[in-house]
XYZ file of C-alpha atoms in Angstrom:
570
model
C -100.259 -13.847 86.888
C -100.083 -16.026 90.057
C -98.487 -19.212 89.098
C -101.096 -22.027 89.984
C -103.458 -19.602 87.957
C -100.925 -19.605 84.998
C -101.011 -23.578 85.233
C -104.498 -24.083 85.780
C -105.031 -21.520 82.132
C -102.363 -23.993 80.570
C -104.191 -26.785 81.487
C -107.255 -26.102 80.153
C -106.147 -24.916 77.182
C -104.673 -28.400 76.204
C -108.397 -29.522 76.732
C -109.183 -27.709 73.646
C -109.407 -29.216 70.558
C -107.269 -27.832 68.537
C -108.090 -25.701 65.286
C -106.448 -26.769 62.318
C -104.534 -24.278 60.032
C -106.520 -21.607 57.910
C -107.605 -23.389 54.541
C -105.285 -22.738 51.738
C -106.371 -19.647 50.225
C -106.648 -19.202 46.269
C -104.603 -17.257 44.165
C -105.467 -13.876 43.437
C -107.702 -13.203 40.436
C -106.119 -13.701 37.167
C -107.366 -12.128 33.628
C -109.344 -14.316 31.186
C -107.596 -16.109 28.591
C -107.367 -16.309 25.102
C -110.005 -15.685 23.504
C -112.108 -19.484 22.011
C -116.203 -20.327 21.072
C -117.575 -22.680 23.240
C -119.146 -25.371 21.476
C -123.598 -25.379 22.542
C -123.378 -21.880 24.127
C -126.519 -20.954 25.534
C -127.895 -17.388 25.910
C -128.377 -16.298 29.871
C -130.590 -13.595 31.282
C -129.320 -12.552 35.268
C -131.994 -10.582 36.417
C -131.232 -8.839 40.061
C -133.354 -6.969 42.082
C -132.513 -4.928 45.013
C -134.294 -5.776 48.702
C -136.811 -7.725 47.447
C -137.825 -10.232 50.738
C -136.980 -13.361 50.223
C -141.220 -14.358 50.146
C -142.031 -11.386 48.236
C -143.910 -13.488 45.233
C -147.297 -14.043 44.504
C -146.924 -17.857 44.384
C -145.634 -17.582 48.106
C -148.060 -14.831 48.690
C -151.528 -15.190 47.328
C -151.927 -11.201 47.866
C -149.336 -10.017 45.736
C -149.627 -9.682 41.605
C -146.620 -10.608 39.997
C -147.882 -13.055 37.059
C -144.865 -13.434 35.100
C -142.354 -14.291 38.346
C -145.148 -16.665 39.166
C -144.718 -18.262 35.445
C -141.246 -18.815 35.915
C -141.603 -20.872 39.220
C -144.264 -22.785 37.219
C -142.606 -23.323 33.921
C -138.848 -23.678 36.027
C -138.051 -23.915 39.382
C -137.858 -22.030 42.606
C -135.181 -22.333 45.439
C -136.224 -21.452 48.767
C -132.585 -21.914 50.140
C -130.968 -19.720 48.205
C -128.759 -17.017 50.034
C -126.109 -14.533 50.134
C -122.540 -14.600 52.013
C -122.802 -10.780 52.676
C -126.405 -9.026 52.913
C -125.689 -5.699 51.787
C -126.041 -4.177 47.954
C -122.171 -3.324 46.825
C -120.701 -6.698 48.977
C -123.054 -8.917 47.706
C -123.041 -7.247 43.944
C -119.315 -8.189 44.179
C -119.273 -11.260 45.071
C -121.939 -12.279 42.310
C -119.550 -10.507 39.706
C -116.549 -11.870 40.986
C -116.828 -15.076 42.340
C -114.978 -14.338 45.761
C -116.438 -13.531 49.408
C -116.091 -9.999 50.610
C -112.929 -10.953 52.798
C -111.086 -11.704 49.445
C -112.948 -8.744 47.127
C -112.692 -6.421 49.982
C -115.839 -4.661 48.461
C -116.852 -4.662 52.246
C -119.862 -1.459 52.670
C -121.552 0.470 50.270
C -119.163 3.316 49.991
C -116.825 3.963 47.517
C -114.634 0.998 47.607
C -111.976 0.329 44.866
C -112.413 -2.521 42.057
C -108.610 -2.623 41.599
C -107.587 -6.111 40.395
C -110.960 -7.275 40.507
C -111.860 -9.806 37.121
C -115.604 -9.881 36.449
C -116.994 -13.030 34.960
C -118.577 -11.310 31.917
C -115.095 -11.070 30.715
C -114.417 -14.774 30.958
C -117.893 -14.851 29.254
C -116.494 -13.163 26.587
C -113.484 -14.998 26.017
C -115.734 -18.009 24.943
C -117.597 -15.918 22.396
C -120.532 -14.473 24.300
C -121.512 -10.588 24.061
C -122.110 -9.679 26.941
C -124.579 -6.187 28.344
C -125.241 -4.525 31.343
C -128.237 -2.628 32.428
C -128.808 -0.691 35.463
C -127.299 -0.767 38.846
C -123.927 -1.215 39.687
C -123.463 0.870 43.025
C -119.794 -0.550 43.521
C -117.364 2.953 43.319
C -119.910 5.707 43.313
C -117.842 8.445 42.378
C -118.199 7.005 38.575
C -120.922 5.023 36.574
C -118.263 4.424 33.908
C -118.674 1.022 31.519
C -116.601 -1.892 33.229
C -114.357 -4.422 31.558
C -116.238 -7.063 30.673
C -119.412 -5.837 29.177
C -119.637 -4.918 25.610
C -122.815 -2.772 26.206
C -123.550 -0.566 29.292
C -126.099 1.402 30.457
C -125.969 2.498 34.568
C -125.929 5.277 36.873
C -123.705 6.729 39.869
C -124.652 5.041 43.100
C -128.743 4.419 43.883
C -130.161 5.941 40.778
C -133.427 7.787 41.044
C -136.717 6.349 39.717
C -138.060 9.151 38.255
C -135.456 11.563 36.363
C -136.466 14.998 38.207
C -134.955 14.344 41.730
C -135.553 17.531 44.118
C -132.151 17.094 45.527
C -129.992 15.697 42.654
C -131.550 16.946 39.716
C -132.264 15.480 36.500
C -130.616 11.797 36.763
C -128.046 11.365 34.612
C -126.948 7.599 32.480
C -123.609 6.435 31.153
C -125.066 5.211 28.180
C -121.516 3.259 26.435
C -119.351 5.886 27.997
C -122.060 8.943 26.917
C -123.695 10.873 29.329
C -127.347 10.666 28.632
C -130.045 12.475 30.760
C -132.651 9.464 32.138
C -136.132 10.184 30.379
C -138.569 8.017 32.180
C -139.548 6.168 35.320
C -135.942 3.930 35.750
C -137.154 0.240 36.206
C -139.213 0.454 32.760
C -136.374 2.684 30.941
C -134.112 -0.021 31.996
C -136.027 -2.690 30.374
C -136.641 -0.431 27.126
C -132.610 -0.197 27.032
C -132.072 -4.181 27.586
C -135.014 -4.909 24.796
C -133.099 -2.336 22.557
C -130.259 -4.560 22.756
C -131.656 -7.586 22.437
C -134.461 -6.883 19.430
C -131.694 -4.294 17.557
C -128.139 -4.233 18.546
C -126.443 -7.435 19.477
C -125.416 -10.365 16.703
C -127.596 -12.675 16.799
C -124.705 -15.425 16.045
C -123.070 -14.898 18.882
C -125.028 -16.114 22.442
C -125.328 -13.431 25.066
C -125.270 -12.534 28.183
C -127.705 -10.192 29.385
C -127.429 -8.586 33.310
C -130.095 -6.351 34.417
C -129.727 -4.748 37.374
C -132.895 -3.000 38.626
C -132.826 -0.382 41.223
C -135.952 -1.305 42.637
C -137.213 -2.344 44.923
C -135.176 -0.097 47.398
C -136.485 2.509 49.477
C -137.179 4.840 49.146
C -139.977 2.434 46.825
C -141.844 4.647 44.457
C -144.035 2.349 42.031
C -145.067 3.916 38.892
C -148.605 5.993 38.799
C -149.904 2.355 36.938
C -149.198 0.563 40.084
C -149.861 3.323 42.577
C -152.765 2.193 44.433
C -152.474 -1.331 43.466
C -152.804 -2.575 47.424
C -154.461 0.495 48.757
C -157.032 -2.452 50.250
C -154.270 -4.904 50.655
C -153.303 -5.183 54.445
C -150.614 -6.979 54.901
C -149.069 -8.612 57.756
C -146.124 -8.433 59.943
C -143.549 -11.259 61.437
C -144.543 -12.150 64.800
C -141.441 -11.608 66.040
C -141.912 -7.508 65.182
C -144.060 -6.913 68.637
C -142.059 -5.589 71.296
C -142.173 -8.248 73.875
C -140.048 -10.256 76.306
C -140.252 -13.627 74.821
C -139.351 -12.459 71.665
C -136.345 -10.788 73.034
C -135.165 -13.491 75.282
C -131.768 -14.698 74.565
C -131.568 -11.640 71.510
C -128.218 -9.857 71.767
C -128.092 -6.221 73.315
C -127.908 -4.755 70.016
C -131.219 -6.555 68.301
C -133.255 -4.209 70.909
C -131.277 -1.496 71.071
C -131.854 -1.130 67.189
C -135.598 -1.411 67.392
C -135.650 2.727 67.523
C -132.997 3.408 65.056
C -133.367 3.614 61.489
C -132.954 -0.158 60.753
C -135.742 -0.597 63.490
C -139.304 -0.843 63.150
C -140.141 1.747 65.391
C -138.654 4.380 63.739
C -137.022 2.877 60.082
C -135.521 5.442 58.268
C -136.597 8.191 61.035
C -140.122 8.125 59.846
C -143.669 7.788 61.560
C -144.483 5.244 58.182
C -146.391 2.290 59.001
C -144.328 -0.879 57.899
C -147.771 -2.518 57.071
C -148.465 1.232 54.782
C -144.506 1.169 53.189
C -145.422 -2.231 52.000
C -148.014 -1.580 49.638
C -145.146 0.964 47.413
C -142.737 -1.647 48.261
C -144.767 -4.329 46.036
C -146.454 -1.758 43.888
C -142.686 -1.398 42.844
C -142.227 -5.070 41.844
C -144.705 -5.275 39.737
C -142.880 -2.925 37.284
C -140.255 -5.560 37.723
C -142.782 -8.084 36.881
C -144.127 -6.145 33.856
C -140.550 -6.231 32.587
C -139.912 -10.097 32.831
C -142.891 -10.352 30.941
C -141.256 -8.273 27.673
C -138.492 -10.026 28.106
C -140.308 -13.211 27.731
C -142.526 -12.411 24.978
C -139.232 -11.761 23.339
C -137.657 -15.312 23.972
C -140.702 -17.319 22.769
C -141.648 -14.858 19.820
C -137.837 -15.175 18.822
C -138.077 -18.854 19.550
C -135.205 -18.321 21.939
C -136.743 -19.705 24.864
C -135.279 -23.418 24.912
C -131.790 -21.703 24.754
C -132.363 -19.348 27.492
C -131.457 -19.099 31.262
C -133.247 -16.526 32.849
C -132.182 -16.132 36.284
C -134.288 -13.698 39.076
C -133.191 -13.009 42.377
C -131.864 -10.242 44.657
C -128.869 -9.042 45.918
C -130.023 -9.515 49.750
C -133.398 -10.226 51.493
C -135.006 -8.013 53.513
C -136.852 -7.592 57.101
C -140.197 -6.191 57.629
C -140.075 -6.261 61.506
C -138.682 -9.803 61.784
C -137.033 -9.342 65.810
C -138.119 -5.958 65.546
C -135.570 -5.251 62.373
C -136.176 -3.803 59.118
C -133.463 -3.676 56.177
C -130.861 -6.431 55.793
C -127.133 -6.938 57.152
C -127.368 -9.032 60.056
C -127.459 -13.037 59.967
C -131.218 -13.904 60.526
C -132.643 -16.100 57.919
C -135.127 -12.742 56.719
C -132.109 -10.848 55.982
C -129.310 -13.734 54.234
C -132.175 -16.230 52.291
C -132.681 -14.380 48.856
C -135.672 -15.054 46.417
C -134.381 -17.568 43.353
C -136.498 -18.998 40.372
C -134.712 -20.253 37.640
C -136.456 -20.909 33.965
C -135.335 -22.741 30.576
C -138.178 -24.770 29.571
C -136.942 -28.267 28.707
C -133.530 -28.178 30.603
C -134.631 -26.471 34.249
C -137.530 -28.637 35.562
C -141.003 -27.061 35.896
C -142.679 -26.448 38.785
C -139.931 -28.000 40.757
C -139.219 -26.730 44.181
C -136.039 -27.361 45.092
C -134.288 -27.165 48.479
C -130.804 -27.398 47.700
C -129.144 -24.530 48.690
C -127.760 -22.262 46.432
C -125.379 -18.945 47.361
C -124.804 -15.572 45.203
C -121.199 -16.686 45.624
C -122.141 -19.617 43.220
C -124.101 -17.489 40.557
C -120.212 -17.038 38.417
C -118.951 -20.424 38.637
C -122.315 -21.362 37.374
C -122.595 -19.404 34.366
C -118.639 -20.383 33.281
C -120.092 -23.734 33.661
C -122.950 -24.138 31.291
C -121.115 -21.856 29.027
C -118.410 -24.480 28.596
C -115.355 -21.704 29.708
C -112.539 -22.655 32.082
C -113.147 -22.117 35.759
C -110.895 -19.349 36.842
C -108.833 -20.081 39.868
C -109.939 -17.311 42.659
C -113.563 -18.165 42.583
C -115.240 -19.975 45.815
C -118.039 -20.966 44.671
C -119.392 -24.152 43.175
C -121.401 -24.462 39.934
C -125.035 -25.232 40.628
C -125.778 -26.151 37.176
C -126.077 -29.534 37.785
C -128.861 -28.688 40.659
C -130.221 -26.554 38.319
C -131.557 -28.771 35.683
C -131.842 -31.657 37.758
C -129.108 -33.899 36.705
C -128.346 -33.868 40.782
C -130.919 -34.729 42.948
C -131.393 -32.090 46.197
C -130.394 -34.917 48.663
C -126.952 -35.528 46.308
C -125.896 -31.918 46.536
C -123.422 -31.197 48.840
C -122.908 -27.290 49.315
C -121.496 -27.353 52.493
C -121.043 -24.942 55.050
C -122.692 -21.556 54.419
C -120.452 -19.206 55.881
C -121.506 -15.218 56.362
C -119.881 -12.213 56.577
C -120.529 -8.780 57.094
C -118.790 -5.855 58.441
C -119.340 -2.475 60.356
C -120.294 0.314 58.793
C -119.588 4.122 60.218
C -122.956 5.119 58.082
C -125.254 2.351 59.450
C -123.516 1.894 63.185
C -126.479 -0.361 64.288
C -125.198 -3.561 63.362
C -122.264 -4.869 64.788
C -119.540 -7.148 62.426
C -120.822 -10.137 61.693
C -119.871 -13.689 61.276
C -122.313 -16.617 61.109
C -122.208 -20.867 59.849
C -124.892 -22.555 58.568
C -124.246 -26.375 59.002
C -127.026 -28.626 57.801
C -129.693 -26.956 60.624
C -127.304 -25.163 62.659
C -126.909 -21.705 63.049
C -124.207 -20.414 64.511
C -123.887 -16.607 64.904
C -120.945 -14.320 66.674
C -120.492 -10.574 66.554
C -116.809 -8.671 66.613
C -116.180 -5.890 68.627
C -118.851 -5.667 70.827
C -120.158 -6.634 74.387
C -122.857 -9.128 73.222
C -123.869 -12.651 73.379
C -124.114 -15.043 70.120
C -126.486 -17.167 68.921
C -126.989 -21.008 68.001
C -130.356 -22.054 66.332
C -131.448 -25.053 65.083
C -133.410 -24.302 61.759
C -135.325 -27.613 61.674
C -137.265 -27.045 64.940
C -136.973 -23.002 65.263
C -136.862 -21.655 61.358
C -137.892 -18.018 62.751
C -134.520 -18.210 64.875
C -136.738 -17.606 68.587
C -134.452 -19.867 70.927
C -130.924 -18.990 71.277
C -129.339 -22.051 71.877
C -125.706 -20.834 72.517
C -125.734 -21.211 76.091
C -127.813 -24.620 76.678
C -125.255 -27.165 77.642
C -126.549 -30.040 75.606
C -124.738 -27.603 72.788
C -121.531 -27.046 74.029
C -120.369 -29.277 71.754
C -121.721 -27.833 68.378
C -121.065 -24.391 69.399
C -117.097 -25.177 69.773
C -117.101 -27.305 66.786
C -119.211 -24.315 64.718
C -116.773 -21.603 66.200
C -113.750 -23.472 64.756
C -115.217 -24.225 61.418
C -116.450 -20.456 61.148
C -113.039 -19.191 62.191
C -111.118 -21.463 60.040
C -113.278 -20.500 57.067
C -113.294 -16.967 57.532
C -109.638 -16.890 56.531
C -108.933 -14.689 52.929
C -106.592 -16.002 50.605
C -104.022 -15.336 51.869
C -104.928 -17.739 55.266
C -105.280 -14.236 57.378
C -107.662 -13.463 59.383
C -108.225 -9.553 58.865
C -111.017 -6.942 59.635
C -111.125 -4.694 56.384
C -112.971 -1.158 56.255
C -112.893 2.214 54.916
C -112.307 5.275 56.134
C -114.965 7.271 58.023
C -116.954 10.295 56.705
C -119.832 11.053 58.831
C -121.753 10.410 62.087
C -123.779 7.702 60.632
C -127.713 7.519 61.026
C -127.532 7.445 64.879
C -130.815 8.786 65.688
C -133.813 7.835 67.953
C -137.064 8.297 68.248
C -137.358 10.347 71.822
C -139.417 9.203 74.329
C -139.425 5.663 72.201
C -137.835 2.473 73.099
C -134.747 2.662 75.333
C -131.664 0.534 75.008
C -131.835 -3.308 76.122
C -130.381 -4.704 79.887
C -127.606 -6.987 79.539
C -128.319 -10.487 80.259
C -129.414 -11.172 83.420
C -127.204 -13.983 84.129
C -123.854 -11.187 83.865
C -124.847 -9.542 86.675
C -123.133 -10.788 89.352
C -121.399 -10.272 92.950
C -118.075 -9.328 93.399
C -115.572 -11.542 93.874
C -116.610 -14.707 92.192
C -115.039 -18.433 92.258
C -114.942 -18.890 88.877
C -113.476 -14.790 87.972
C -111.364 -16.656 84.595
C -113.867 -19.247 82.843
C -115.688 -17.018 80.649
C -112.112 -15.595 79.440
C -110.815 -18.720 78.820
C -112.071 -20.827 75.405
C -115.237 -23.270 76.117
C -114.339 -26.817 76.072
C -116.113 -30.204 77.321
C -114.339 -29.824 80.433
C -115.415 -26.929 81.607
C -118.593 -27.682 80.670
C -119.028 -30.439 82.799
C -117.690 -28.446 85.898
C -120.327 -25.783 85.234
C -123.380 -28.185 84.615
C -121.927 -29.549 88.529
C -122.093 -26.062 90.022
C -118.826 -25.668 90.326
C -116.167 -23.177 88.175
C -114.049 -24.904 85.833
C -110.713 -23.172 87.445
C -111.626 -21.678 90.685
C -109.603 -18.723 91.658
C -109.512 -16.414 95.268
C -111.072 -13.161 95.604
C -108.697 -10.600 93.966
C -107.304 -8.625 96.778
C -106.397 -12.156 98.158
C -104.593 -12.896 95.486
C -102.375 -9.475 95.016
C -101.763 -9.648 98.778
C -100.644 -13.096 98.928
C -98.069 -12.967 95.454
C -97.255 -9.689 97.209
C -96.071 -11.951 100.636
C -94.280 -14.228 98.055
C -96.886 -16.482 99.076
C -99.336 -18.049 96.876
C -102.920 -17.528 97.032
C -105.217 -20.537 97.666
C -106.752 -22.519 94.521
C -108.331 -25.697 93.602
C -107.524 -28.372 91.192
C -108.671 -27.452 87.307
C -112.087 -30.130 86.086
C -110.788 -32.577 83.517
């Protein structure tokens, strides 16, 4: 590199603020210990769903049925800030059952990653006296739907599960019923619940307080509701995001990759390579959920005729949100609030507050530190999170809760090749989204003013400032515990759902402000970091560190001359 060049990089690096050291990380997960009754136990019911949008409830939409969910918000209370750190099923399952973030589980995709050395918090559960039972769907190392330490009762299947038993392509659907292979008899979300009320009514001692997680496979595609709830919104007509038409202003400042996914199977165009209506896939999609619904409502006849309902959490939620055409996307894994905000109603009458909508924001990261908490056992060392109990039943106050930066993560997968690695920070109203390994742009919102995310902010210069300062944060927190910074995958088995719709939409333009002439003045500022410095050069019209056309360069060094250049900004 020509030497005034060299100095000129040098200089403007020292304008750069410099990024502290990665945070130190935690120590690996260690096994519970011995085993002690925690004094007040109370019993807890996790209920997760599976890509249920994060508005997908009658109280938030008057055309949807789902009575009981609705009785929770009104008897408990509903967070509309809840969210996940990864927005995919197996990611996101781990880091609810293990208190850790995907960089540190390495549960990173939905293939068949290992649990080795992973600690679920059922087993800390148990050391404290609870029994603990799982029902439904794990989909975390699909080659086996074996019972996992931790649970004293266990009822799943290999990967998605089926609905209904007969499947044309698998065959009759099979359950690992406490280490027994038992065919599945019914439609899966009610079978589930029949298993779970089993346990509950018949099977566990009632002495002990428990810990129930149901896991229902709905309400993934494909979403096949049960012949009761059929035709439930065959008049229902329900509408789509405004940012779902394919227009320029709701493209401008979108990354590459946001259009070029709008024909592709995450894309409303053509989701899942089918000619489906999102507006028509809705109506199974919700007809679904209310077999959900149905079951919360067994399980709370149960508490209150068992006059277990004051000593009952009963937790709902979902494992990621979901996108109905929100910037033209359908499905989860990016960043965008419609994809990483998760529905959340919590509900023990006289200890949650009723009817209480509360905006403090709540991750799935949080969910095991939580339930350690108000179960009085010892918070193990690896987890992230932070108990929300305290939010929960209202001994904290929303503006006294401090959950601080929401950082995101998710990462390429072969099968889905769409989406691009992910990384985004959430802090107070600022958004803050970057992609790895590809040619794109990122993205800075600010929540308060633009909730539906429609003005990229990252390149206004009245920003500059929070960008850099949300790029550090982000990078510093995206360190594992070990204080790397690593990229972690698995290996590759197929082509991936790379299909388009022919003759549909074509891939985006890049931005128009990177097309340029040759030879420009300022060929090195958008390699080097952003700082205030160069900021201020480029708001004047002038390049930070201005450098000679190429050629002029090579033949002057070449001379053992020195090619003409300007003083760096300060």
């Amino acid at each position: 590199m020509i030497k005034p060049l060299r100095a000129a990089l040098l200089a403007a690096a020292a304008l750069i603020a410099p990024v502290g050291p990665a945070a130190a990380g935690t120590a690996p997960p260690r096994a519970p210990a011995q085993a002690r009754v925690a004094p007040h136990s109370r019993n807890i019911i996790f209920v997760l769903v599976d890509d249920l949008r994060f508005d997908g409830m009658g109280f938030l939409q008057p055309a949807l049925h789902t009575p009981n969910i609705d009785r929770m918000a009104r008897e408990g209370s509903y967070f509309p800030n809840a969210v996940v750190t990864s927005s995919l099923c197996s990611p996101s399952r781990a880091t609810i059952l293990t208190g850790q973030t995907a960089r540190n589980h390495r549960v990173v995709d939905n293939n068949n990653s290992s649990e080795k050395g992973l600690v679920f918090f059922p087993s800390y559960l148990q050391h404290v006296g609870y029994q603990t039972a799982f029902f439904g769907k794990w989909h975390m190392g699909y080659d086996t739907n074996a019972p996992r330490p931790g649970f004293d009762k266990w009822v799943s299947f290999k990967g998605q599960g089926t609905y209904w038993p007969k499947d044309p392509l698998l065959g009759t659907t099979m359950l690992n019923v406490d280490g027994k292979e038992t065919p599945q008899k019914g439609y899966i979300t009610d079978e589930l619940t029949d298993y779970a009320m089993n346990w509950l009514e018949k099977e566990r001692d009632p002495k002990k307080p428990f810990f129930l997680y149901l896991s229902h496979k709905a309400v993934h595609s494909d979403p096949l509701p049960p012949p009761r709830y059929l035709h439930q919104y065959d008049h229902t007509t329900f509408k789509l995001p405004a940012s779902a038409k394919n227009t320029p202003e709701n493209y401008s400042g979108k990354p590459r990759w946001v259009y070029d996914q709008r024909n592709s199977w995450h894309g409303i165009d053509f989701f899942y390579n089918s000619d489906v209506p999102m507006t028509e896939y809705l109506k199974y999609y919700y007809g679904a959920l209310s077999a959900v619904d149905d079951s919360l409502g067994r399980i709370f006849a149960y508490l209150r005729k068992s006059h277990l309902d004051k000593d009952t959490l009963v937790v709902f939620t979902s494992d990621n949100g979901f996108q109905i055409g929100d910037h033209g996307l359908i499905d989860k894994r990016d960043a965008y609030e419609a994809s990483v905000r998760v529905p959340l109603v919590v509900w023990e009458p006289g200890t949650v507050p009723a009817g209480k909508v509360n905006p403090g924001r709540v991750r799935n990261l949080d969910f095991a530190p939580t339930f350690l908490d108000l179960a009085g056992a010892d918070r193990p060392s690896q987890f992230e999170g932070q108990s929300a109990w305290k939010l929960w039943n209202g001994s904290v106050a929303p503006q006294e809760w401090q959950p601080g930066d929401f950082v995101y993560e998710y990462y390429w997968e072969y099968n889905f090749p769409e989406t691009p690695t992910t990384f985004a920070i959430t802090r107070g109203n600022l958004k803050y989204i970057e992609y790895y390994g590809i040619y794109d742009r990122d993205e800075l919102y600010d929540l308060s003013s633009d909730p539906e995310e429609m003005r990229n902010l990252a390149d206004d210069p009245a920003r500059i400032k929070d960008k850099i300062e949300l790029r550090a944060a982000l990078f510093k927190q995206l360190a594992n515990r070990e204080g790397e910074h690593m990229i972690p995958y698995l290996g590759r088995e197929s082509t991936g759902a790379v299909r388009r719709r022919r003759g549909g939409t074509g891939a985006a333009p890049f931005p128009d402000s990177w097309y340029i002439e040759p030879n420009p003045t300022d060929r090195f500022d958008n390699i080097i970091p952003d700082n205030m410095g160069k900021a201020k050069a480029h708001a004047a019209g002038r390049p930070f560190i201005p450098t000679p056309p190429l050629i002029d360069a090579i033949r002057a060094a070449a001379q053992g001359g020195e090619a003409p250049t300007k003083k760096t900004e300060n």
